[in-house]
mmCIF file of C-alpha atoms and ligand atoms in Angstrom:
data_model
loop_
_atom_site.group_PDB
_atom_site.id
_atom_site.type_symbol
_atom_site.label_atom_id
_atom_site.label_comp_id
_atom_site.label_asym_id
_atom_site.label_seq_id
_atom_site.Cartn_x
_atom_site.Cartn_y
_atom_site.Cartn_z
ATOM 1 C CA MET A 10 -9.753 -7.370 19.173
ATOM 2 C CA GLN A 11 -8.133 -8.208 15.842
ATOM 3 C CA ARG A 12 -4.819 -6.562 15.045
ATOM 4 C CA VAL A 13 -4.586 -4.745 11.709
ATOM 5 C CA PHE A 14 -1.316 -3.989 9.901
ATOM 6 C CA SER A 15 -0.689 -2.202 6.627
ATOM 7 C CA GLY A 16 2.180 -0.386 4.967
ATOM 8 C CA ILE A 17 2.934 2.040 2.171
ATOM 9 C CA GLN A 18 6.202 2.939 0.464
ATOM 10 C CA PRO A 19 7.459 6.527 0.616
ATOM 11 C CA SER A 20 8.487 6.318 -3.017
ATOM 12 C CA GLY A 21 6.544 9.414 -4.068
ATOM 13 C CA ILE A 22 3.365 11.372 -3.460
ATOM 14 C CA PRO A 23 0.559 8.849 -2.903
ATOM 15 C CA THR A 24 -1.544 8.343 -6.001
ATOM 16 C CA LEU A 25 -5.293 8.168 -6.254
ATOM 17 C CA GLY A 26 -4.702 4.390 -6.565
ATOM 18 C CA ASN A 27 -2.935 4.236 -3.186
ATOM 19 C CA TYR A 28 -5.657 6.391 -1.688
ATOM 20 C CA LEU A 29 -8.746 4.645 -3.049
ATOM 21 C CA GLY A 30 -7.274 1.145 -3.007
ATOM 22 C CA ALA A 31 -5.738 1.285 0.457
ATOM 23 C CA ILE A 32 -5.304 4.449 2.564
ATOM 24 C CA ARG A 33 -8.926 5.550 2.740
ATOM 25 C CA ASN A 34 -9.883 2.118 4.043
ATOM 26 C CA TRP A 35 -7.542 2.484 7.008
ATOM 27 C CA PRO A 36 -9.206 5.164 9.213
ATOM 28 C CA PRO A 37 -12.595 3.387 9.396
ATOM 29 C CA MET A 38 -10.825 0.351 10.885
ATOM 30 C CA ILE A 39 -9.327 2.292 13.793
ATOM 31 C CA ALA A 40 -12.513 2.230 15.891
ATOM 32 C CA GLY A 41 -12.976 -1.560 16.018
ATOM 33 C CA HIS A 42 -9.374 -2.822 15.803
ATOM 34 C CA GLU A 43 -5.892 -2.329 17.141
ATOM 35 C CA CYS A 44 -4.357 -0.676 14.071
ATOM 36 C CA ILE A 45 -0.687 -0.464 13.126
ATOM 37 C CA PHE A 46 0.298 1.501 10.018
ATOM 38 C CA CYS A 47 3.809 1.834 8.681
ATOM 39 C CA VAL A 48 5.723 3.924 6.149
ATOM 40 C CA VAL A 49 7.986 1.256 4.669
ATOM 41 C CA ASP A 50 11.240 3.077 3.882
ATOM 42 C CA GLN A 51 13.266 -0.163 3.837
ATOM 43 C CA HIS A 52 11.054 -1.420 1.021
ATOM 44 C CA ALA A 53 11.527 1.883 -0.815
ATOM 45 C CA ILE A 54 15.300 1.364 -1.142
ATOM 46 C CA THR A 55 14.797 -1.868 -3.115
ATOM 47 C CA GLN A 56 14.401 0.312 -6.227
ATOM 48 C CA PRO A 57 16.285 3.379 -7.440
ATOM 49 C CA PHE A 58 15.872 6.274 -4.983
ATOM 50 C CA ASP A 59 17.614 9.494 -4.021
ATOM 51 C CA PRO A 60 19.164 9.498 -0.510
ATOM 52 C CA ARG A 61 18.844 13.291 -0.455
ATOM 53 C CA ASP A 62 15.080 13.207 -0.390
ATOM 54 C CA LEU A 63 14.173 9.854 1.188
ATOM 55 C CA ALA A 64 13.673 11.382 4.643
ATOM 56 C CA ALA A 65 11.456 14.174 3.274
ATOM 57 C CA LYS A 66 9.423 11.687 1.236
ATOM 58 C CA THR A 67 8.983 9.524 4.322
ATOM 59 C CA ARG A 68 7.699 12.501 6.316
ATOM 60 C CA ASP A 69 5.473 13.628 3.419
ATOM 61 C CA MET A 70 3.931 10.175 3.255
ATOM 62 C CA ALA A 71 3.272 10.175 6.993
ATOM 63 C CA ALA A 72 1.670 13.637 6.704
ATOM 64 C CA ALA A 73 -0.483 12.399 3.823
ATOM 65 C CA LEU A 74 -1.664 9.458 5.915
ATOM 66 C CA ILE A 75 -2.480 11.669 8.894
ATOM 67 C CA ALA A 76 -4.307 14.101 6.567
ATOM 68 C CA CYS A 77 -6.382 11.183 5.274
ATOM 69 C CA GLY A 78 -7.526 10.380 8.816
ATOM 70 C CA VAL A 79 -4.844 7.980 10.061
ATOM 71 C CA ASP A 80 -4.742 9.626 13.489
ATOM 72 C CA PRO A 81 -1.428 8.826 15.261
ATOM 73 C CA GLU A 82 -3.125 9.264 18.640
ATOM 74 C CA ARG A 83 -5.647 6.516 17.918
ATOM 75 C CA CYS A 84 -3.452 4.039 16.063
ATOM 76 C CA VAL A 85 0.240 3.175 15.842
ATOM 77 C CA LEU A 86 1.859 5.086 12.955
ATOM 78 C CA PHE A 87 5.615 4.776 12.441
ATOM 79 C CA VAL A 88 8.536 4.353 10.062
ATOM 80 C CA GLN A 89 9.748 0.819 9.302
ATOM 81 C CA SER A 90 13.499 1.465 9.729
ATOM 82 C CA HIS A 91 12.872 2.823 13.257
ATOM 83 C CA VAL A 92 11.767 -0.608 14.520
ATOM 84 C CA HIS A 93 14.497 -3.223 14.160
ATOM 85 C CA ALA A 94 12.175 -6.151 14.770
ATOM 86 C CA HIS A 95 11.194 -6.018 11.069
ATOM 87 C CA THR A 96 14.657 -6.779 9.700
ATOM 88 C CA ARG A 97 15.433 -9.298 12.449
ATOM 89 C CA LEU A 98 12.380 -11.321 11.481
ATOM 90 C CA ALA A 99 12.974 -10.695 7.769
ATOM 91 C CA TRP A 100 16.350 -12.416 8.051
ATOM 92 C CA ILE A 101 14.711 -15.478 9.574
ATOM 93 C CA PHE A 102 12.106 -15.399 6.803
ATOM 94 C CA ASN A 103 14.860 -15.198 4.157
ATOM 95 C CA CYS A 104 15.851 -18.604 5.451
ATOM 96 C CA VAL A 105 12.294 -20.004 5.724
ATOM 97 C CA SER A 106 10.985 -18.748 2.368
ATOM 98 C CA ARG A 107 11.816 -20.812 -0.743
ATOM 99 C CA ILE A 108 13.495 -19.525 -3.902
ATOM 100 C CA GLY A 109 10.759 -21.244 -5.903
ATOM 101 C CA TRP A 110 8.122 -19.186 -4.070
ATOM 102 C CA LEU A 111 9.927 -15.904 -4.739
ATOM 103 C CA ASN A 112 10.367 -16.835 -8.395
ATOM 104 C CA ARG A 113 6.584 -16.837 -8.769
ATOM 105 C CA MET A 114 6.138 -13.231 -7.547
ATOM 106 C CA THR A 115 4.737 -11.185 -10.409
ATOM 107 C CA GLN A 116 5.733 -7.848 -8.808
ATOM 108 C CA PHE A 117 9.415 -8.834 -8.891
ATOM 109 C CA LYS A 118 9.104 -9.715 -12.561
ATOM 110 C CA ASP A 119 7.339 -6.393 -13.289
ATOM 111 C CA LYS A 120 9.761 -4.275 -11.274
ATOM 112 C CA ALA A 121 12.982 -6.017 -12.323
ATOM 113 C CA GLY A 122 11.918 -5.831 -15.971
ATOM 114 C CA LYS A 123 14.173 -7.317 -18.629
ATOM 115 C CA ASP A 124 17.436 -6.701 -16.780
ATOM 116 C CA ARG A 125 16.731 -9.197 -14.011
ATOM 117 C CA GLU A 126 20.376 -10.134 -13.416
ATOM 118 C CA ASN A 127 21.069 -6.544 -12.471
ATOM 119 C CA ALA A 128 18.161 -6.143 -10.008
ATOM 120 C CA GLY A 129 19.099 -5.651 -6.345
ATOM 121 C CA SER A 130 18.782 -8.729 -4.170
ATOM 122 C CA GLY A 131 16.611 -6.643 -1.811
ATOM 123 C CA LEU A 132 13.989 -6.410 -4.550
ATOM 124 C CA TYR A 133 13.990 -10.197 -4.795
ATOM 125 C CA VAL A 134 13.500 -10.799 -1.055
ATOM 126 C CA TYR A 135 11.106 -7.829 -0.718
ATOM 127 C CA PRO A 136 8.127 -10.143 -0.025
ATOM 128 C CA ASN A 137 9.998 -11.772 2.892
ATOM 129 C CA LEU A 138 10.395 -8.358 4.555
ATOM 130 C CA MET A 139 6.729 -7.644 3.910
ATOM 131 C CA ALA A 140 5.788 -10.956 5.573
ATOM 132 C CA ALA A 141 7.984 -9.945 8.537
ATOM 133 C CA ASP A 142 6.231 -6.540 8.775
ATOM 134 C CA ILE A 143 2.937 -8.266 9.390
ATOM 135 C CA HIS A 144 4.020 -11.324 11.384
ATOM 136 C CA ALA A 145 6.201 -9.260 13.754
ATOM 137 C CA TYR A 146 2.900 -7.971 15.209
ATOM 138 C CA HIS A 147 0.893 -11.195 14.945
ATOM 139 C CA ALA A 148 -1.463 -9.082 12.835
ATOM 140 C CA THR A 149 -4.342 -10.971 11.240
ATOM 141 C CA LEU A 150 -6.071 -8.361 9.043
ATOM 142 C CA VAL A 151 -4.258 -6.538 6.238
ATOM 143 C CA PRO A 152 -6.115 -3.891 4.197
ATOM 144 C CA VAL A 153 -4.408 -3.544 0.795
ATOM 145 C CA GLY A 154 -5.117 -3.025 -2.893
ATOM 146 C CA ASP A 155 -5.530 -5.998 -5.203
ATOM 147 C CA ASP A 156 -1.873 -5.931 -6.358
ATOM 148 C CA GLN A 157 -0.643 -7.094 -2.925
ATOM 149 C CA LYS A 158 -2.712 -10.302 -2.831
ATOM 150 C CA GLN A 159 0.099 -12.568 -4.004
ATOM 151 C CA HIS A 160 2.486 -11.133 -1.398
ATOM 152 C CA LEU A 161 -0.021 -11.887 1.360
ATOM 153 C CA GLU A 162 -0.440 -15.466 0.163
ATOM 154 C CA LEU A 163 3.338 -15.815 0.374
ATOM 155 C CA ALA A 164 3.311 -14.314 3.897
ATOM 156 C CA ASN A 165 0.881 -17.056 4.923
ATOM 157 C CA ASP A 166 3.054 -19.750 3.312
ATOM 158 C CA ILE A 167 6.063 -18.421 5.224
ATOM 159 C CA GLY A 168 4.160 -18.280 8.533
ATOM 160 C CA GLN A 169 2.895 -21.849 8.070
ATOM 161 C CA LYS A 170 6.300 -23.199 7.122
ATOM 162 C CA PHE A 171 7.865 -21.528 10.164
ATOM 163 C CA ASN A 172 5.174 -23.062 12.396
ATOM 164 C CA HIS A 173 5.702 -26.473 10.824
ATOM 165 C CA ASP A 174 9.516 -26.393 10.867
ATOM 166 C CA TYR A 175 9.809 -25.156 14.449
ATOM 167 C CA GLY A 176 6.902 -27.134 15.891
ATOM 168 C CA ALA A 177 4.900 -24.183 17.148
ATOM 169 C CA ASP A 178 1.521 -22.672 16.400
ATOM 170 C CA PHE A 179 3.160 -19.268 16.442
ATOM 171 C CA PHE A 180 2.279 -17.116 13.426
ATOM 172 C CA PRO A 181 -1.477 -16.737 12.814
ATOM 173 C CA THR A 182 -3.144 -16.802 9.402
ATOM 174 C CA ILE A 183 -3.346 -13.401 7.734
ATOM 175 C CA GLN A 184 -6.576 -12.328 6.084
ATOM 176 C CA PRO A 185 -6.202 -9.842 3.229
ATOM 177 C CA MET A 186 -8.877 -7.135 3.109
ATOM 178 C CA ILE A 187 -9.264 -6.024 -0.489
ATOM 179 C CA GLN A 188 -12.146 -3.613 -0.658
ATOM 180 C CA GLY A 189 -14.508 -2.112 -3.133
ATOM 181 C CA VAL A 190 -14.640 -0.970 -6.715
ATOM 182 C CA ALA A 191 -11.316 0.844 -6.414
ATOM 183 C CA ALA A 192 -9.184 -2.089 -5.263
ATOM 184 C CA ARG A 193 -7.408 -1.686 -8.579
ATOM 185 C CA VAL A 194 -7.256 1.859 -9.972
ATOM 186 C CA MET A 195 -5.754 1.874 -13.456
ATOM 187 C CA SER A 196 -3.457 4.288 -15.305
ATOM 188 C CA LEU A 197 -5.195 7.227 -17.014
ATOM 189 C CA ARG A 198 -3.140 6.533 -20.154
ATOM 190 C CA ASP A 199 -3.597 2.755 -20.338
ATOM 191 C CA GLY A 200 -6.548 1.059 -18.676
ATOM 192 C CA THR A 201 -4.762 -2.282 -18.574
ATOM 193 C CA ARG A 202 -1.923 -1.075 -16.297
ATOM 194 C CA LYS A 203 -2.317 -0.112 -12.641
ATOM 195 C CA MET A 204 -1.955 3.528 -11.638
ATOM 196 C CA SER A 205 1.492 3.739 -10.082
ATOM 197 C CA LYS A 206 3.913 6.173 -8.444
ATOM 198 C CA SER A 207 6.682 4.698 -10.563
ATOM 199 C CA ASP A 208 5.077 5.220 -13.988
ATOM 200 C CA PRO A 209 7.403 7.591 -15.914
ATOM 201 C CA SER A 210 4.415 9.615 -17.150
ATOM 202 C CA ASP A 211 2.896 11.934 -14.541
ATOM 203 C CA GLN A 212 -0.146 12.159 -16.825
ATOM 204 C CA SER A 213 -0.913 8.520 -16.011
ATOM 205 C CA ARG A 214 -1.847 9.246 -12.402
ATOM 206 C CA ILE A 215 -3.595 11.672 -10.095
ATOM 207 C CA ASN A 216 -1.318 12.546 -7.175
ATOM 208 C CA LEU A 217 -2.934 13.382 -3.863
ATOM 209 C CA THR A 218 -1.296 16.824 -4.030
ATOM 210 C CA ASP A 219 -2.361 17.746 -7.597
ATOM 211 C CA ASP A 220 -4.160 21.090 -7.727
ATOM 212 C CA ALA A 221 -7.536 21.618 -9.402
ATOM 213 C CA GLU A 222 -6.010 22.730 -12.698
ATOM 214 C CA THR A 223 -3.674 19.733 -12.908
ATOM 215 C CA ILE A 224 -6.495 17.329 -12.083
ATOM 216 C CA ALA A 225 -8.691 18.922 -14.761
ATOM 217 C CA LEU A 226 -5.927 18.631 -17.350
ATOM 218 C CA LYS A 227 -5.090 15.026 -16.527
ATOM 219 C CA ILE A 228 -8.734 13.951 -16.603
ATOM 220 C CA ARG A 229 -9.330 15.859 -19.859
ATOM 221 C CA ARG A 230 -6.363 14.037 -21.399
ATOM 222 C CA ALA A 231 -7.275 10.645 -19.907
ATOM 223 C CA LYS A 232 -7.655 7.971 -22.555
ATOM 224 C CA THR A 233 -11.246 6.953 -23.323
ATOM 225 C CA ASP A 234 -13.096 5.352 -26.208
ATOM 226 C CA PRO A 235 -15.617 6.800 -28.688
ATOM 227 C CA GLU A 236 -18.677 4.904 -27.340
ATOM 228 C CA PRO A 237 -21.257 6.585 -25.083
ATOM 229 C CA LEU A 238 -21.557 5.353 -21.495
ATOM 230 C CA PRO A 239 -23.808 2.295 -21.146
ATOM 231 C CA ALA A 240 -26.578 1.700 -18.615
ATOM 232 C CA ASP A 241 -25.169 -1.512 -17.261
ATOM 233 C CA PRO A 242 -21.690 -1.964 -15.680
ATOM 234 C CA SER A 243 -21.286 -5.357 -17.381
ATOM 235 C CA ALA A 244 -21.236 -3.498 -20.729
ATOM 236 C CA LEU A 245 -17.954 -1.872 -19.604
ATOM 237 C CA GLU A 246 -16.240 -5.233 -20.008
ATOM 238 C CA GLY A 247 -13.591 -4.801 -22.696
ATOM 239 C CA ARG A 248 -13.581 -1.008 -22.173
ATOM 240 C CA PRO A 249 -10.854 -0.756 -19.490
ATOM 241 C CA GLU A 250 -10.447 3.039 -19.617
ATOM 242 C CA ALA A 251 -14.180 3.725 -19.362
ATOM 243 C CA ARG A 252 -14.510 1.198 -16.588
ATOM 244 C CA ASN A 253 -11.644 2.789 -14.675
ATOM 245 C CA LEU A 254 -13.097 6.321 -14.828
ATOM 246 C CA VAL A 255 -16.558 5.099 -13.808
ATOM 247 C CA GLY A 256 -14.954 3.162 -10.929
ATOM 248 C CA ILE A 257 -13.067 6.260 -9.763
ATOM 249 C CA LEU A 258 -16.195 8.438 -9.788
ATOM 250 C CA ALA A 259 -18.118 5.738 -7.926
ATOM 251 C CA ALA A 260 -15.367 5.456 -5.315
ATOM 252 C CA VAL A 261 -14.961 9.187 -4.623
ATOM 253 C CA THR A 262 -18.702 9.752 -4.402
ATOM 254 C CA GLY A 263 -19.335 6.622 -2.308
ATOM 255 C CA ARG A 264 -21.637 4.980 -4.827
ATOM 256 C CA GLU A 265 -21.728 1.841 -6.960
ATOM 257 C CA PRO A 266 -20.744 1.950 -10.670
ATOM 258 C CA ALA A 267 -24.368 1.076 -11.550
ATOM 259 C CA ASP A 268 -25.584 4.276 -9.828
ATOM 260 C CA VAL A 269 -22.979 6.362 -11.633
ATOM 261 C CA LEU A 270 -24.035 4.880 -14.966
ATOM 262 C CA ARG A 271 -27.698 5.560 -14.217
ATOM 263 C CA ASP A 272 -26.828 9.289 -14.039
ATOM 264 C CA HIS A 273 -24.615 9.303 -17.136
ATOM 265 C CA GLU A 274 -26.139 6.682 -19.443
ATOM 266 C CA GLY A 275 -25.869 7.649 -23.109
ATOM 267 C CA GLN A 276 -23.453 10.524 -22.452
ATOM 268 C CA GLY A 277 -20.064 10.875 -24.100
ATOM 269 C CA PHE A 278 -16.967 11.449 -21.994
ATOM 270 C CA GLY A 279 -16.951 15.268 -22.302
ATOM 271 C CA THR A 280 -19.659 15.853 -19.685
ATOM 272 C CA PHE A 281 -18.626 12.870 -17.615
ATOM 273 C CA LYS A 282 -15.037 14.077 -17.325
ATOM 274 C CA GLY A 283 -16.236 17.476 -16.056
ATOM 275 C CA VAL A 284 -18.277 15.789 -13.318
ATOM 276 C CA LEU A 285 -15.357 13.506 -12.425
ATOM 277 C CA THR A 286 -12.954 16.462 -12.184
ATOM 278 C CA ASP A 287 -15.302 18.368 -9.864
ATOM 279 C CA ALA A 288 -15.758 15.312 -7.652
ATOM 280 C CA LEU A 289 -12.009 14.721 -7.389
ATOM 281 C CA VAL A 290 -11.218 18.364 -6.630
ATOM 282 C CA ALA A 291 -13.924 18.480 -3.936
ATOM 283 C CA HIS A 292 -12.695 15.242 -2.384
ATOM 284 C CA LEU A 293 -8.958 15.916 -2.413
ATOM 285 C CA GLY A 294 -9.052 19.649 -1.528
ATOM 286 C CA PRO A 295 -9.518 19.230 2.262
ATOM 287 C CA ILE A 296 -6.860 16.478 2.376
ATOM 288 C CA GLN A 297 -4.355 18.732 0.611
ATOM 289 C CA ALA A 298 -5.069 21.624 2.964
ATOM 290 C CA GLU A 299 -4.543 19.385 5.991
ATOM 291 C CA MET A 300 -1.296 17.990 4.545
ATOM 292 C CA GLN A 301 0.040 21.507 4.071
ATOM 293 C CA ARG A 302 -0.906 22.438 7.618
ATOM 294 C CA LEU A 303 0.906 19.373 8.992
ATOM 295 C CA LEU A 304 4.036 19.886 6.899
ATOM 296 C CA ALA A 305 4.347 23.465 8.142
ATOM 297 C CA ASP A 306 5.599 21.837 11.378
ATOM 298 C CA PRO A 307 7.806 18.916 10.272
ATOM 299 C CA GLY A 308 9.158 18.488 13.819
ATOM 300 C CA ALA A 309 5.688 17.621 15.091
ATOM 301 C CA VAL A 310 5.227 14.959 12.392
ATOM 302 C CA ASP A 311 8.645 13.467 13.224
ATOM 303 C CA ALA A 312 7.837 13.446 16.949
ATOM 304 C CA ALA A 313 4.546 11.631 16.315
ATOM 305 C CA LEU A 314 6.437 9.039 14.250
ATOM 306 C CA ARG A 315 9.013 8.518 17.000
ATOM 307 C CA ARG A 316 6.267 7.949 19.557
ATOM 308 C CA GLY A 317 4.675 5.520 17.103
ATOM 309 C CA ALA A 318 7.964 3.624 16.732
ATOM 310 C CA GLU A 319 8.232 3.186 20.506
ATOM 311 C CA ARG A 320 4.734 1.769 20.685
ATOM 312 C CA ALA A 321 5.366 -0.475 17.663
ATOM 313 C CA ALA A 322 8.624 -1.811 19.117
ATOM 314 C CA ALA A 323 6.895 -2.615 22.417
ATOM 315 C CA ILE A 324 4.565 -4.965 20.502
ATOM 316 C CA ALA A 325 7.002 -6.411 17.958
ATOM 317 C CA GLU A 326 10.186 -6.955 19.994
ATOM 318 C CA PRO A 327 8.790 -9.678 22.315
ATOM 319 C CA ILE A 328 7.207 -11.483 19.339
ATOM 320 C CA VAL A 329 10.488 -11.504 17.404
ATOM 321 C CA ASP A 330 12.431 -12.457 20.556
ATOM 322 C CA ARG A 331 10.169 -15.503 20.833
ATOM 323 C CA ALA A 332 10.622 -16.342 17.125
ATOM 324 C CA GLU A 333 14.413 -16.260 17.638
ATOM 325 C CA GLU A 334 14.029 -18.494 20.679
ATOM 326 C CA LEU A 335 11.988 -21.006 18.641
ATOM 327 C CA ILE A 336 14.783 -20.997 16.035
ATOM 328 C CA GLY A 337 17.220 -21.836 18.819
ATOM 329 C CA PHE A 338 19.243 -18.612 19.000
ATOM 330 C CA LEU A 339 20.892 -18.000 22.367
ATOM 331 C CA PRO A 340 18.419 -15.593 24.077
ATOM 332 C CA ARG A 341 19.483 -11.918 24.101
ATOM 333 C CA ARG A 342 17.454 -11.181 27.236
ATOM 334 C CA LYS A 343 16.802 -13.185 30.366
HETATM 335 P P1 LIG B 426 2.606 0.455 -2.244
HETATM 336 O O1 LIG B 426 3.375 1.489 -1.521
HETATM 337 O O2 LIG B 426 2.943 0.140 -3.644
HETATM 338 O O3 LIG B 426 1.084 0.802 -2.203
HETATM 339 C C1 LIG B 426 0.407 1.072 -0.974
HETATM 340 C C2 LIG B 426 -1.019 0.550 -1.041
HETATM 341 O O4 LIG B 426 -1.691 1.104 -2.167
HETATM 342 C C3 LIG B 426 -2.293 0.063 -2.935
HETATM 343 N N1 LIG B 426 -2.266 0.456 -4.354
HETATM 344 C C4 LIG B 426 -3.326 0.451 -5.165
HETATM 345 N N2 LIG B 426 -4.612 0.130 -4.958
HETATM 346 C C5 LIG B 426 -5.462 0.247 -6.000
HETATM 347 N N3 LIG B 426 -5.082 0.683 -7.240
HETATM 348 C C6 LIG B 426 -3.803 1.014 -7.487
HETATM 349 N N4 LIG B 426 -3.461 1.460 -8.696
HETATM 350 C C7 LIG B 426 -2.850 0.902 -6.426
HETATM 351 N N5 LIG B 426 -1.522 1.159 -6.322
HETATM 352 C C8 LIG B 426 -1.172 0.874 -5.051
HETATM 353 C C9 LIG B 426 -1.412 -1.162 -2.670
HETATM 354 O O5 LIG B 426 -2.117 -2.352 -2.910
HETATM 355 C C10 LIG B 426 -1.071 -0.984 -1.216
HETATM 356 O O6 LIG B 426 -2.086 -1.500 -0.387
HETATM 357 N N6 LIG B 426 4.313 -3.927 -0.591
HETATM 358 C C11 LIG B 426 3.453 -2.815 -0.247
HETATM 359 C C12 LIG B 426 3.839 -2.113 1.037
HETATM 360 C C13 LIG B 426 3.953 -2.996 2.228
HETATM 361 C C14 LIG B 426 2.881 -3.602 2.941
HETATM 362 C C15 LIG B 426 3.495 -4.316 4.007
HETATM 363 C C16 LIG B 426 1.505 -3.623 2.759
HETATM 364 C C17 LIG B 426 5.115 -3.329 2.854
HETATM 365 N N7 LIG B 426 4.816 -4.115 3.923
HETATM 366 C C18 LIG B 426 2.730 -5.051 4.908
HETATM 367 C C19 LIG B 426 0.750 -4.359 3.682
HETATM 368 C C20 LIG B 426 1.348 -5.070 4.732
HETATM 369 C C21 LIG B 426 3.549 -1.790 -1.375
HETATM 370 O O7 LIG B 426 4.473 -1.738 -2.124
HETATM 371 O O8 LIG B 426 2.577 -0.893 -1.375
#
C-alpha cells in the first residue's frame, strides 16, 4: 500500500484554493492508501504570525480538515511540531540541500519580496523542512496544488543526493499528485495571481468559513471582462478571470469546464455569478456546520491530534533514526 503525505499551514482560514486544489482530494485517498496529513505549524512561523493565536489557528485548521472528511480515525492527522522527527531530518537536509537549489525556489522569491536580506532564514530553508516532512515517512504520493510542484522536485533532489552521498537506497522517489481543473485557483481580484491566505485583500479569496452573504458579495465584486462566455474552454485563453470562475464552478459541481460552458454559452457574468454563488453556498454550508460542531469541543480536537502525533512518531522516528545512523551519528538507541 502506498503511503500518502500532505501538509497545510495554519496561517489562516483555508481558502477555496486550499480546498479545491488540495484538501478535497485528501479524503478519497484514505480508502486505498496509508494516509498521513499534517498541520504544518513550524512552516507557519517562517512568516509574520501572532503567537497569541497560532494555537487556535492550528486547531481551527485541523477542525476544517476533519470537517472536509479527513477522518482522524481512518488516517493519521497531527501537528508538525508535536513530532520531532521532522526537525531532526530537516537539519540533515539543511546540510544535504544546496544553496544553489534553494536560490531557484520561486516561492521564496515571492514571499521574501524586495526586502530579501531581511527575510528569516527559516523562510529560506522552508523547502528542506518540507522535504523532511515527506521523507520522514518514506511517503511516495503527495497530493498538492500546482504551486508546490517545485518544492516536490527539490524534495526528490534532496532524497537522491542523500542516497548517493551515504551509499544507500534509502529515500524513495516522491510522486506529486496535482489534480483537476482547480489545481490552481486564482485571486478573485486578479486572475494572474493565485488565491492565497496571505493576500492583504479579503475580497481576493473565498474563505471556507465565509457565510452566504459574504460569498455573494465577493463573487459579485469578482473581476471579470465584458465578453460573454464562449462555448469552448480554449476560448478562455487570455481571459484569466473568466477562466478562473468557470474552473471554480466546474470544480464545485464536479464537472468539466466544457460542460459548464455548454450551460452558460453566450451569457454575461451577471447570471453566471448568481449560479456560482448558489453552488458555493450549497457546497460549503455543510462543511461550515461541521466545523462549528467540532470547534464547540476544542478538547476533543486536541485529543485527536495528540493521538495522531503518537501514531505519526511511531512511523517517523525509526526512519529518522536510520537516516542519522547512515550519516554516522552515534546511535541514540541500542
Ligand atoms: P499551503 O498551506 O500554502 O497550502 C496547502 C495546500 O493548498 C494548495 N493551494 C492551492 N491550490 C490551488 N489553488 C490555490 N490558489 C492554492 N493555494 C494553496 C497548496 O498547493 C497546498 O497543497 N508548503 C505547503 C505545506 C507543506 C506540505 C508539506 C505540503 C509543508 N510540508 C509536505 C505537502 C507535503 C504549503 O505552504 O501549503
